[in-house]
PDB file of C-alpha atoms and ligand atoms in Angstrom:
ATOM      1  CA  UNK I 171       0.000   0.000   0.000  1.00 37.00           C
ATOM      2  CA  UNK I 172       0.990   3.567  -0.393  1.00 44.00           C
ATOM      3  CA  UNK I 173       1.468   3.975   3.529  1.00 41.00           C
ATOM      4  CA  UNK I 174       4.473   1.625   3.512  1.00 42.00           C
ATOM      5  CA  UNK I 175       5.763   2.980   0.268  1.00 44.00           C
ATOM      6  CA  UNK I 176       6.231   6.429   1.449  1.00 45.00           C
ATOM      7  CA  UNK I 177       7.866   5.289   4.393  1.00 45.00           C
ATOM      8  CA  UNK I 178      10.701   4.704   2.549  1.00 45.00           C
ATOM      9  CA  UNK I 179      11.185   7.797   0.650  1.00 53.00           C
ATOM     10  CA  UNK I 180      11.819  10.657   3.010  1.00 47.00           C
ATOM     11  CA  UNK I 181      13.913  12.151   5.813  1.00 43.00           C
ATOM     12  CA  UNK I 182      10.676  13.834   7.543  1.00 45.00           C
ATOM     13  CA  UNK I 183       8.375  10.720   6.444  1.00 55.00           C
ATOM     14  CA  UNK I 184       8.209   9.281  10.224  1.00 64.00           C
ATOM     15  CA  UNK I 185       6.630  12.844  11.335  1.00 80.00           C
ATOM     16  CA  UNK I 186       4.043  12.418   8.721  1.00 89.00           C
ATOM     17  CA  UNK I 187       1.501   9.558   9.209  1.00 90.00           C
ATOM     18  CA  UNK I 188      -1.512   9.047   6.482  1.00 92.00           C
ATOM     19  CA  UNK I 189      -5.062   9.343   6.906  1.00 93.00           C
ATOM     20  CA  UNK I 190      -7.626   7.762   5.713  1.00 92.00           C
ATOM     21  CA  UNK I 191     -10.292   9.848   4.566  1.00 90.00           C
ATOM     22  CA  UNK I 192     -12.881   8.467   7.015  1.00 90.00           C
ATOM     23  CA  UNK I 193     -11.053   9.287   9.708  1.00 92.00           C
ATOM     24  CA  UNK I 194     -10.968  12.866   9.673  1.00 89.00           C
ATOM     25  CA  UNK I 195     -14.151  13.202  11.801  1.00 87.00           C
ATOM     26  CA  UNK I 196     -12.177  11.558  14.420  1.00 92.00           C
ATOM     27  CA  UNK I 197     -12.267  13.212  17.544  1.00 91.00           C
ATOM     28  CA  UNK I 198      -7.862  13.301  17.556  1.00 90.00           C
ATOM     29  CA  UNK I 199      -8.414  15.706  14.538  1.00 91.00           C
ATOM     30  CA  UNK I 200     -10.748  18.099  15.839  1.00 87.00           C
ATOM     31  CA  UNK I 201      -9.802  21.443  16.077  1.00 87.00           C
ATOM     32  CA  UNK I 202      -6.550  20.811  14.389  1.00 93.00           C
ATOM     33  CA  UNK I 203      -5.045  22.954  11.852  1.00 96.00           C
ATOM     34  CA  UNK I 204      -5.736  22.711   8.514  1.00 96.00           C
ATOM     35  CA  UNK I 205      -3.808  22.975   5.294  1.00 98.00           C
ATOM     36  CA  UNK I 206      -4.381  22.392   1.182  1.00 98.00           C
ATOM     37  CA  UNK I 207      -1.534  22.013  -1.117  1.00 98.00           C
ATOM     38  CA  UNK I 208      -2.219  21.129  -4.615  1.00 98.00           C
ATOM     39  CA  UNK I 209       0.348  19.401  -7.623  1.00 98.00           C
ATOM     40  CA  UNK I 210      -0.600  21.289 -10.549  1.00 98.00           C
ATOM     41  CA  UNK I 211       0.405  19.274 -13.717  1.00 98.00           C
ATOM     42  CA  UNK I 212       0.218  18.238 -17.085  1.00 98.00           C
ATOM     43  CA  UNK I 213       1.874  14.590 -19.076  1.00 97.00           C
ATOM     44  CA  UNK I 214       4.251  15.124 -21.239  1.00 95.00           C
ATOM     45  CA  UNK I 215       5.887  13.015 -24.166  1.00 93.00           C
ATOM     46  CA  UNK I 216       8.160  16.273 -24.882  1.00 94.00           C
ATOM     47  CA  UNK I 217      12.192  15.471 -25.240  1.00 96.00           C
ATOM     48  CA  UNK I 218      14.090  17.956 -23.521  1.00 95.00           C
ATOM     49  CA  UNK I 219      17.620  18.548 -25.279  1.00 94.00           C
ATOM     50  CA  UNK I 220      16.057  15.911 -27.564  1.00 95.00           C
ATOM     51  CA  UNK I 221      16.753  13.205 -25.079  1.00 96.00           C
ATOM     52  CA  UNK I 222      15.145  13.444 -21.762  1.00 96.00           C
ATOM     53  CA  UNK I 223      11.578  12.583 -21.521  1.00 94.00           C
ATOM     54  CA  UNK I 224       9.883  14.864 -19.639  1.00 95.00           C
ATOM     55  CA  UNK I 225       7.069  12.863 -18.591  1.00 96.00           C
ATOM     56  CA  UNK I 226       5.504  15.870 -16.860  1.00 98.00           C
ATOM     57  CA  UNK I 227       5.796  19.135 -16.342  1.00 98.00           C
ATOM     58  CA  UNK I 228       4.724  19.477 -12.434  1.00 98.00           C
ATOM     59  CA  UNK I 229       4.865  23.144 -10.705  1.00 98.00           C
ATOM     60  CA  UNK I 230       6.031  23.913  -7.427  1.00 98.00           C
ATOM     61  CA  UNK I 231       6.969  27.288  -5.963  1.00 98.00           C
ATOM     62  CA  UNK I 232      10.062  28.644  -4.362  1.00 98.00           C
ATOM     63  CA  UNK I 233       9.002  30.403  -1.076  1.00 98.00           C
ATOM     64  CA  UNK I 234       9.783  33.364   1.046  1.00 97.00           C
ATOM     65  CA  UNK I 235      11.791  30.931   3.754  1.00 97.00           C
ATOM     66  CA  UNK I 236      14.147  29.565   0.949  1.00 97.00           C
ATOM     67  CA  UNK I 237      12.177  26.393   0.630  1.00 98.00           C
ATOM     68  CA  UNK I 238      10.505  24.786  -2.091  1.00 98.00           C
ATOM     69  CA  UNK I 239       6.823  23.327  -1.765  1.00 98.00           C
ATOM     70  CA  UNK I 240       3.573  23.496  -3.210  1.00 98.00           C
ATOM     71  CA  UNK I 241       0.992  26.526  -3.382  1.00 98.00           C
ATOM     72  CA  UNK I 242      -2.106  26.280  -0.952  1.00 98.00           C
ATOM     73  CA  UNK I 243      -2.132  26.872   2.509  1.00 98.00           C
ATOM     74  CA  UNK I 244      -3.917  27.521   5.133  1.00 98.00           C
ATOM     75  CA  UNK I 245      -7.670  26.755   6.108  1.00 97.00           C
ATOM     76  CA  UNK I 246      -9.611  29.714   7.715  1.00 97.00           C
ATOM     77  CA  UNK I 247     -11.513  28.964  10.172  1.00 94.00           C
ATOM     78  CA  UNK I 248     -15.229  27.826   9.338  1.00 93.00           C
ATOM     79  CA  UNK I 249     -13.620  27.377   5.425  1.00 97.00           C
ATOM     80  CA  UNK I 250     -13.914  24.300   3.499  1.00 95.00           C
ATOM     81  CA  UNK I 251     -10.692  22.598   2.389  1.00 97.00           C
ATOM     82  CA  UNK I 252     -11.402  23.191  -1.282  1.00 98.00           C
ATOM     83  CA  UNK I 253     -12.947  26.941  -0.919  1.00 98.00           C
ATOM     84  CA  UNK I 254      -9.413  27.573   1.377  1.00 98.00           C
ATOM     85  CA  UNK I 255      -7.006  25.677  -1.170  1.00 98.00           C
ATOM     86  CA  UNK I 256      -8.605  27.488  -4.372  1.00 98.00           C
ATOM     87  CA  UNK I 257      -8.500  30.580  -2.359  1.00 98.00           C
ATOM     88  CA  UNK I 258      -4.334  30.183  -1.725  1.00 98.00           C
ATOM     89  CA  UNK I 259      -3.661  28.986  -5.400  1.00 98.00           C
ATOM     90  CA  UNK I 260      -5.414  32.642  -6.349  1.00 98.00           C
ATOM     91  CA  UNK I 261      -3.432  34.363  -4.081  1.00 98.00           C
ATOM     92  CA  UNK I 262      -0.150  32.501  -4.295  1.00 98.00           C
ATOM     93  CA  UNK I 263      -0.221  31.787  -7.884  1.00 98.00           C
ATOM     94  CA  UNK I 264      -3.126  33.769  -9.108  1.00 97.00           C
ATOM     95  CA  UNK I 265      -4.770  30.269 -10.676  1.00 97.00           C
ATOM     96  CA  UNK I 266      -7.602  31.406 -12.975  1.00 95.00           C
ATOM     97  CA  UNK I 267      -9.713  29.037 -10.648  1.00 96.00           C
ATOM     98  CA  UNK I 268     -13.087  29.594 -12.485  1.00 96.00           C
ATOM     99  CA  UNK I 269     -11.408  27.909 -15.239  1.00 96.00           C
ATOM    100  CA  UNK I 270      -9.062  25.123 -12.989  1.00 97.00           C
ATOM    101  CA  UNK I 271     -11.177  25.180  -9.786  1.00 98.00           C
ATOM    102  CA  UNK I 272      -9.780  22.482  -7.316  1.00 98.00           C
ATOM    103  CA  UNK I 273     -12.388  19.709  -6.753  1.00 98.00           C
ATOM    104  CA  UNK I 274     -13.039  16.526  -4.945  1.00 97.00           C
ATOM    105  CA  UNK I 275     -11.956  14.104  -8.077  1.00 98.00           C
ATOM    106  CA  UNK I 276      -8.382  15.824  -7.241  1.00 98.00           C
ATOM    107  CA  UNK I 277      -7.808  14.536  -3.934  1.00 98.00           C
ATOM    108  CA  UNK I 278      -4.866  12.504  -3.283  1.00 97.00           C
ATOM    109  CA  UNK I 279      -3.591  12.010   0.268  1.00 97.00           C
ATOM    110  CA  UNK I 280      -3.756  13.553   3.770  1.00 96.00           C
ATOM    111  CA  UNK I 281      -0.869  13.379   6.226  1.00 95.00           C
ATOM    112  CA  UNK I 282      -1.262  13.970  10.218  1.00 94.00           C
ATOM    113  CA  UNK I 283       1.592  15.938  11.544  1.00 92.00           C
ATOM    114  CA  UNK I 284       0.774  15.073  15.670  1.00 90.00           C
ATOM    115  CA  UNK I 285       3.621  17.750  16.574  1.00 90.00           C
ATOM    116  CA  UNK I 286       2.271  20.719  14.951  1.00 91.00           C
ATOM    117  CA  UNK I 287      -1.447  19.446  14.626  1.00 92.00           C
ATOM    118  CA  UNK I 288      -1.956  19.747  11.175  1.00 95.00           C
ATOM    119  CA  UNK I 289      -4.015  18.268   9.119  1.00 96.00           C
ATOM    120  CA  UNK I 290      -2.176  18.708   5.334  1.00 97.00           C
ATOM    121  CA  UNK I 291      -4.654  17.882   2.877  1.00 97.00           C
ATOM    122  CA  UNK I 292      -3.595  17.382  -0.874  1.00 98.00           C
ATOM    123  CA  UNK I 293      -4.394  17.445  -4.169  1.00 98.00           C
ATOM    124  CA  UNK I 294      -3.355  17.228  -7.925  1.00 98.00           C
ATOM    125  CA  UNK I 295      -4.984  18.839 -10.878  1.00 98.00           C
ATOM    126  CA  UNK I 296      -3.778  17.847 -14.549  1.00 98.00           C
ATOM    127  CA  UNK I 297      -4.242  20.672 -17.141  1.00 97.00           C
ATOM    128  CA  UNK I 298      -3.042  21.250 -20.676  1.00 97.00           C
ATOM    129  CA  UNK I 299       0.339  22.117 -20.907  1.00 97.00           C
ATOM    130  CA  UNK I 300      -0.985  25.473 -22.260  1.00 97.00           C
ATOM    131  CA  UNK I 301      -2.891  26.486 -19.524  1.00 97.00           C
ATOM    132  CA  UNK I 302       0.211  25.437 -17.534  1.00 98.00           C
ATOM    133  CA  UNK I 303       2.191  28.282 -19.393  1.00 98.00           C
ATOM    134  CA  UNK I 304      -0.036  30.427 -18.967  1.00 98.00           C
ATOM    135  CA  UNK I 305      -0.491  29.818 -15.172  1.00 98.00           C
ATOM    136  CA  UNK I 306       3.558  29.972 -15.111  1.00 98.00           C
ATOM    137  CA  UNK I 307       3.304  33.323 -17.019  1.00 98.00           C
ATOM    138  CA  UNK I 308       0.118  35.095 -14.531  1.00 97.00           C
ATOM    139  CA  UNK I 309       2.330  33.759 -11.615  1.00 98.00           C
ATOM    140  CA  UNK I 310       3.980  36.803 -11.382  1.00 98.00           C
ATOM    141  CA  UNK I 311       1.028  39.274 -11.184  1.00 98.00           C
ATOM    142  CA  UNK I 312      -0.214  36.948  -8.000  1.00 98.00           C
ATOM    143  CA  UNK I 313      -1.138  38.963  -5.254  1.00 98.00           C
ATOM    144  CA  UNK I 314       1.731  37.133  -2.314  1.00 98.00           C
ATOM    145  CA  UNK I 315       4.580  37.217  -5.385  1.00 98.00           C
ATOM    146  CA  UNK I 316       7.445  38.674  -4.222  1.00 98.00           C
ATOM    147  CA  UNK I 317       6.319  38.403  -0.691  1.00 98.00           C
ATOM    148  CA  UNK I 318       5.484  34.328  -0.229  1.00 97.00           C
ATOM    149  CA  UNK I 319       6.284  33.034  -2.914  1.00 97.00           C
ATOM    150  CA  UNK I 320       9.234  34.127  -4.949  1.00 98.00           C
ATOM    151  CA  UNK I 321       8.103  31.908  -8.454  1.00 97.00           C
ATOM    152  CA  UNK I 322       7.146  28.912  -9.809  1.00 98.00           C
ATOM    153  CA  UNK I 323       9.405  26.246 -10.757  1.00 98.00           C
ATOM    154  CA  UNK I 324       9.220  22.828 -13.350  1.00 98.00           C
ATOM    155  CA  UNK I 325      10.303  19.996 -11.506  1.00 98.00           C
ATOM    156  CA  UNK I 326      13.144  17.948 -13.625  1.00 98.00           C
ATOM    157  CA  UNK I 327      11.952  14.220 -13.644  1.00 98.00           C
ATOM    158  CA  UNK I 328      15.017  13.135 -15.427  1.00 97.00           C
ATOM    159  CA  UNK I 329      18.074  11.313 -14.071  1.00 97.00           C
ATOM    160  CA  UNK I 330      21.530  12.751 -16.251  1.00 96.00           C
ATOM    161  CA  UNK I 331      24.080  10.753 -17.289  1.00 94.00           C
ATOM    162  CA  UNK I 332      25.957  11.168 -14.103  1.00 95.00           C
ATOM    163  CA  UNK I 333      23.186   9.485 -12.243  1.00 96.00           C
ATOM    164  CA  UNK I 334      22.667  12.170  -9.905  1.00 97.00           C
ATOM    165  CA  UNK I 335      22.285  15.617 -11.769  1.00 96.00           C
ATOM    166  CA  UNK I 336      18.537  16.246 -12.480  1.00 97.00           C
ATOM    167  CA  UNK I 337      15.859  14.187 -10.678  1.00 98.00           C
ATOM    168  CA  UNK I 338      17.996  13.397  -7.348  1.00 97.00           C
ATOM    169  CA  UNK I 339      19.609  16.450  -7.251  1.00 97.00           C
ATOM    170  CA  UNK I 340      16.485  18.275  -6.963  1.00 98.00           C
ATOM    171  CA  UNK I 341      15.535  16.478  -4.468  1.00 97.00           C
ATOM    172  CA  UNK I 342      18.447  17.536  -2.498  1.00 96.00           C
ATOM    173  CA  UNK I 343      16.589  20.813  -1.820  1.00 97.00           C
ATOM    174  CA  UNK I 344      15.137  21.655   1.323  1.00 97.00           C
ATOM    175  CA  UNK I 345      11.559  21.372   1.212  1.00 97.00           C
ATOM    176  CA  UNK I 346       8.513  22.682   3.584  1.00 96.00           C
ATOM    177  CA  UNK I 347       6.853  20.568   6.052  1.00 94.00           C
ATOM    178  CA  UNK I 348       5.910  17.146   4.227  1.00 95.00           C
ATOM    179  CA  UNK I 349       5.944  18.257   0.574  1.00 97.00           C
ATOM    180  CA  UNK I 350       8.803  16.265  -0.396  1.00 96.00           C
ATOM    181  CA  UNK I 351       6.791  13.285   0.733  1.00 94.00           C
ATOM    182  CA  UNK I 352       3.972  14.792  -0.907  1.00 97.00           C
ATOM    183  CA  UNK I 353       5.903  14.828  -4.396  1.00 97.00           C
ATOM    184  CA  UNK I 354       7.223  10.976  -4.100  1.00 96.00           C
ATOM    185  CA  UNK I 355       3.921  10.001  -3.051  1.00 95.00           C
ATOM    186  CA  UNK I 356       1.901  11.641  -5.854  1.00 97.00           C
ATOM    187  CA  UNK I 357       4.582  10.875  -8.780  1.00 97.00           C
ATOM    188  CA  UNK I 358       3.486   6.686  -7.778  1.00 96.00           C
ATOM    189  CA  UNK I 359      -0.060   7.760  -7.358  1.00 96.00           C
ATOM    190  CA  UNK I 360      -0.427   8.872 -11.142  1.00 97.00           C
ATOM    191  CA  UNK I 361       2.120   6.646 -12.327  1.00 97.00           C
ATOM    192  CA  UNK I 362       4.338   9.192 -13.806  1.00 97.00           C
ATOM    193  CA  UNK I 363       7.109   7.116 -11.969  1.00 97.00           C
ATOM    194  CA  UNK I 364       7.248   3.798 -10.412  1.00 96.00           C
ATOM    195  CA  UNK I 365       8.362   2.823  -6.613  1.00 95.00           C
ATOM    196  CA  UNK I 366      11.853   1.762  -8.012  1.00 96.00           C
ATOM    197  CA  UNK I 367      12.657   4.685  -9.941  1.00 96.00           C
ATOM    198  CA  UNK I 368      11.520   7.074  -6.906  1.00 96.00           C
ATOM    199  CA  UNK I 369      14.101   4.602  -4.694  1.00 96.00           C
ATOM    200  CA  UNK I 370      16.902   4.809  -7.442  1.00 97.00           C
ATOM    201  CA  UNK I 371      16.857   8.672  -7.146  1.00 97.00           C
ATOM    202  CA  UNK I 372      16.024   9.683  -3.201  1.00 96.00           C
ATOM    203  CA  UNK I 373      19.060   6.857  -2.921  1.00 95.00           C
ATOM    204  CA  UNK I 374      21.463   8.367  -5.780  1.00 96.00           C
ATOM    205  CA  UNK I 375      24.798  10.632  -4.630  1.00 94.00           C
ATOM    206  CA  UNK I 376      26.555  13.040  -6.086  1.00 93.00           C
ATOM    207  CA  UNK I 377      29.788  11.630  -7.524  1.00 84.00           C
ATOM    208  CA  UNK I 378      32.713  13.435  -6.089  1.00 79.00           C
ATOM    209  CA  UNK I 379      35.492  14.579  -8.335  1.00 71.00           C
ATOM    210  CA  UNK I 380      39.003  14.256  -6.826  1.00 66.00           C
TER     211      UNK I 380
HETATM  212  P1  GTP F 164      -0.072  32.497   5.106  1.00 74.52           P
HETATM  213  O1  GTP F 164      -0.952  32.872   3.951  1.00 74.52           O
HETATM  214  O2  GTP F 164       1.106  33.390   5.272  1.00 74.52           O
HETATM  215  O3  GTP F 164      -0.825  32.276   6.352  1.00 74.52           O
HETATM  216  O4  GTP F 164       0.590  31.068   4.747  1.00 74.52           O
HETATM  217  P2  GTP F 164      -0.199  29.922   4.025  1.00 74.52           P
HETATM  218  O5  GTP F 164      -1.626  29.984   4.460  1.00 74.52           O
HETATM  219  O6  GTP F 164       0.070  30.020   2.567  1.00 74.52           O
HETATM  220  O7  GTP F 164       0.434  28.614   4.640  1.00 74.52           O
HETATM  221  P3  GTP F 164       1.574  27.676   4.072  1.00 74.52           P
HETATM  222  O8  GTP F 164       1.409  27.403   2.617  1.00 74.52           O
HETATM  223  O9  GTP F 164       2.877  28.210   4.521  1.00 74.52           O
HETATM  224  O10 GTP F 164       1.264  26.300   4.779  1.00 74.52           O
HETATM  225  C1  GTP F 164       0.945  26.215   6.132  1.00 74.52           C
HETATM  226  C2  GTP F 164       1.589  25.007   6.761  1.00 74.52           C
HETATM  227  O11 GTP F 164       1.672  23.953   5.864  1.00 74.52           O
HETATM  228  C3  GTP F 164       2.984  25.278   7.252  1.00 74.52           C
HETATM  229  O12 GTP F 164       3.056  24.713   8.549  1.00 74.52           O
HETATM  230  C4  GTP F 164       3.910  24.561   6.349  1.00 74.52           C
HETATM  231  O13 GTP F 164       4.886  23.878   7.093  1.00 74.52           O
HETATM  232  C5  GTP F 164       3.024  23.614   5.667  1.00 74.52           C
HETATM  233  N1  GTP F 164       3.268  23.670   4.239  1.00 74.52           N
HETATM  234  C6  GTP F 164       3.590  24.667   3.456  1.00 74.52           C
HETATM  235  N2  GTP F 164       3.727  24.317   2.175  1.00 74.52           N
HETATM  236  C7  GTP F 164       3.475  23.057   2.157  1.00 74.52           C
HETATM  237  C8  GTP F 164       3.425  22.114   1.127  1.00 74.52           C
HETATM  238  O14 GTP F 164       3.702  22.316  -0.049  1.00 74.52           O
HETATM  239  N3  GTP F 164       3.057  20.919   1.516  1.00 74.52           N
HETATM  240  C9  GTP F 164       2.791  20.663   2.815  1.00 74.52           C
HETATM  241  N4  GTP F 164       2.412  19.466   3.111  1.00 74.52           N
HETATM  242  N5  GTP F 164       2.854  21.477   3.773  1.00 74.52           N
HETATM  243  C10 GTP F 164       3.179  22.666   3.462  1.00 74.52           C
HETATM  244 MN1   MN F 165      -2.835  31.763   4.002  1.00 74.52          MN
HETATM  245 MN1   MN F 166      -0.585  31.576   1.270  1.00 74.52          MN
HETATM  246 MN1   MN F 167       1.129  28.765   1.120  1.00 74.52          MN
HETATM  247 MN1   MN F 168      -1.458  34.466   2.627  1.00 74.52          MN
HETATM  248 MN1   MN F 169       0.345  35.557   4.514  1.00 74.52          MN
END
């Protein structure tokens, strides 16, 4: 199941337990905090340098803390998840979300974070890689750019010939609160990349030159 196959993948992953959806009534979750992140994506066949396979191009953000993760945020009080994670992707990213509204059908996973009592709800929303341009493009005009969040980036899903540069060397970044784990579980979840290809690269080193 997913549970044990995200164990594996991160340094933070033993802060982070799963939740199944049933259980958020629970009475250990009431009152908690709240947050919606949301994978916005689209497949892609495209070669990049004419070799790479780019098998998606999947935004995340760089934020004002110097770490990378994905827009959302935040739940007000007496806000839905959805109504509170359409609201950030406007303000963070300024997502046309009449035309890509977040909805149920995207839901993916929710991790418990006991320390902090969070509740991190997420999501992923495949678009056409045109829209995706043009969300890269209005990014800038977003009302918390410059402030939060400091751009959008394309992940790299490619491993280089080194065996380190691309894929696993982007993972070496320092990501917020569980959204590394939130990456490696969502690439398995669509199938863009499979358990042993996600291993391969969280495991990978740089090689050192002498
Ligand atoms: P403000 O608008 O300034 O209140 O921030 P925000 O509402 O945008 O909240 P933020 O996105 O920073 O997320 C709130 C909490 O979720 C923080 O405790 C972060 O550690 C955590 N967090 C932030 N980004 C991510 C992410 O991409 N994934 C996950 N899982 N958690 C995140
Ligand atoms: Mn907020
Ligand atoms: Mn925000
Ligand atoms: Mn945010
Ligand atoms: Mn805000
Ligand atoms: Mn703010």
């Amino acid at each position: 199941g997913h549970l044990a196959d995200t164990e594996h993948f991160g340094r933070v992953s033993r802060d982070y337990i799963v939740v199944p959806k049933a259980d958020f009534d629970l009475p250990k979750y009431r009152g908690s905090t709240r947050a919606g992140h949301c994978m916005i994506y689209s497949r892609s066949e495209e070669k990049i340098f004419g070799i790479y396979t780019a098998r998606a191009m999947i935004l995340m953000q760089l934020r004002f803390d110097g770490y990378i993760g994905f827009p959302g945020g935040l739940i007000h009080e007496g806000e839905d998840i959805l109504s509170g994670l359409n609201r950030e992707l406007f303000e963070e990213v300024n997502v046309n979300v009449q035309k890509h509204p977040v909805k149920e059908e995207h839901y993916v996973v929710t991790h418990w974070c006991p320390s902090k009592k969070l509740l991190l709800h997420f999501y992923a929303v495949e678009i056409p890689i045109n829209d995706l341009k043009v969300i890269e493009e209005e990014a800038v005009k977003a009302h918390d750019y410059g402030t939060e969040t400091l751009g959008t980036l394309r992940i790299p899903l490619y491993t280089m010939g080194d065996g380190y540069r691309g894929f696993p060397a982007f993972l070496a970044n320092s990501y917020v609160g569980n959204s590394r784990e939130q990456l490696l579980y969502t690439l398995q979840h669509l199938s863009i990349m499979s358990n042993e290809e996600i291993t391969k690269a969280v495991e990978a080193r740089p090689v050192m030159l002498s």
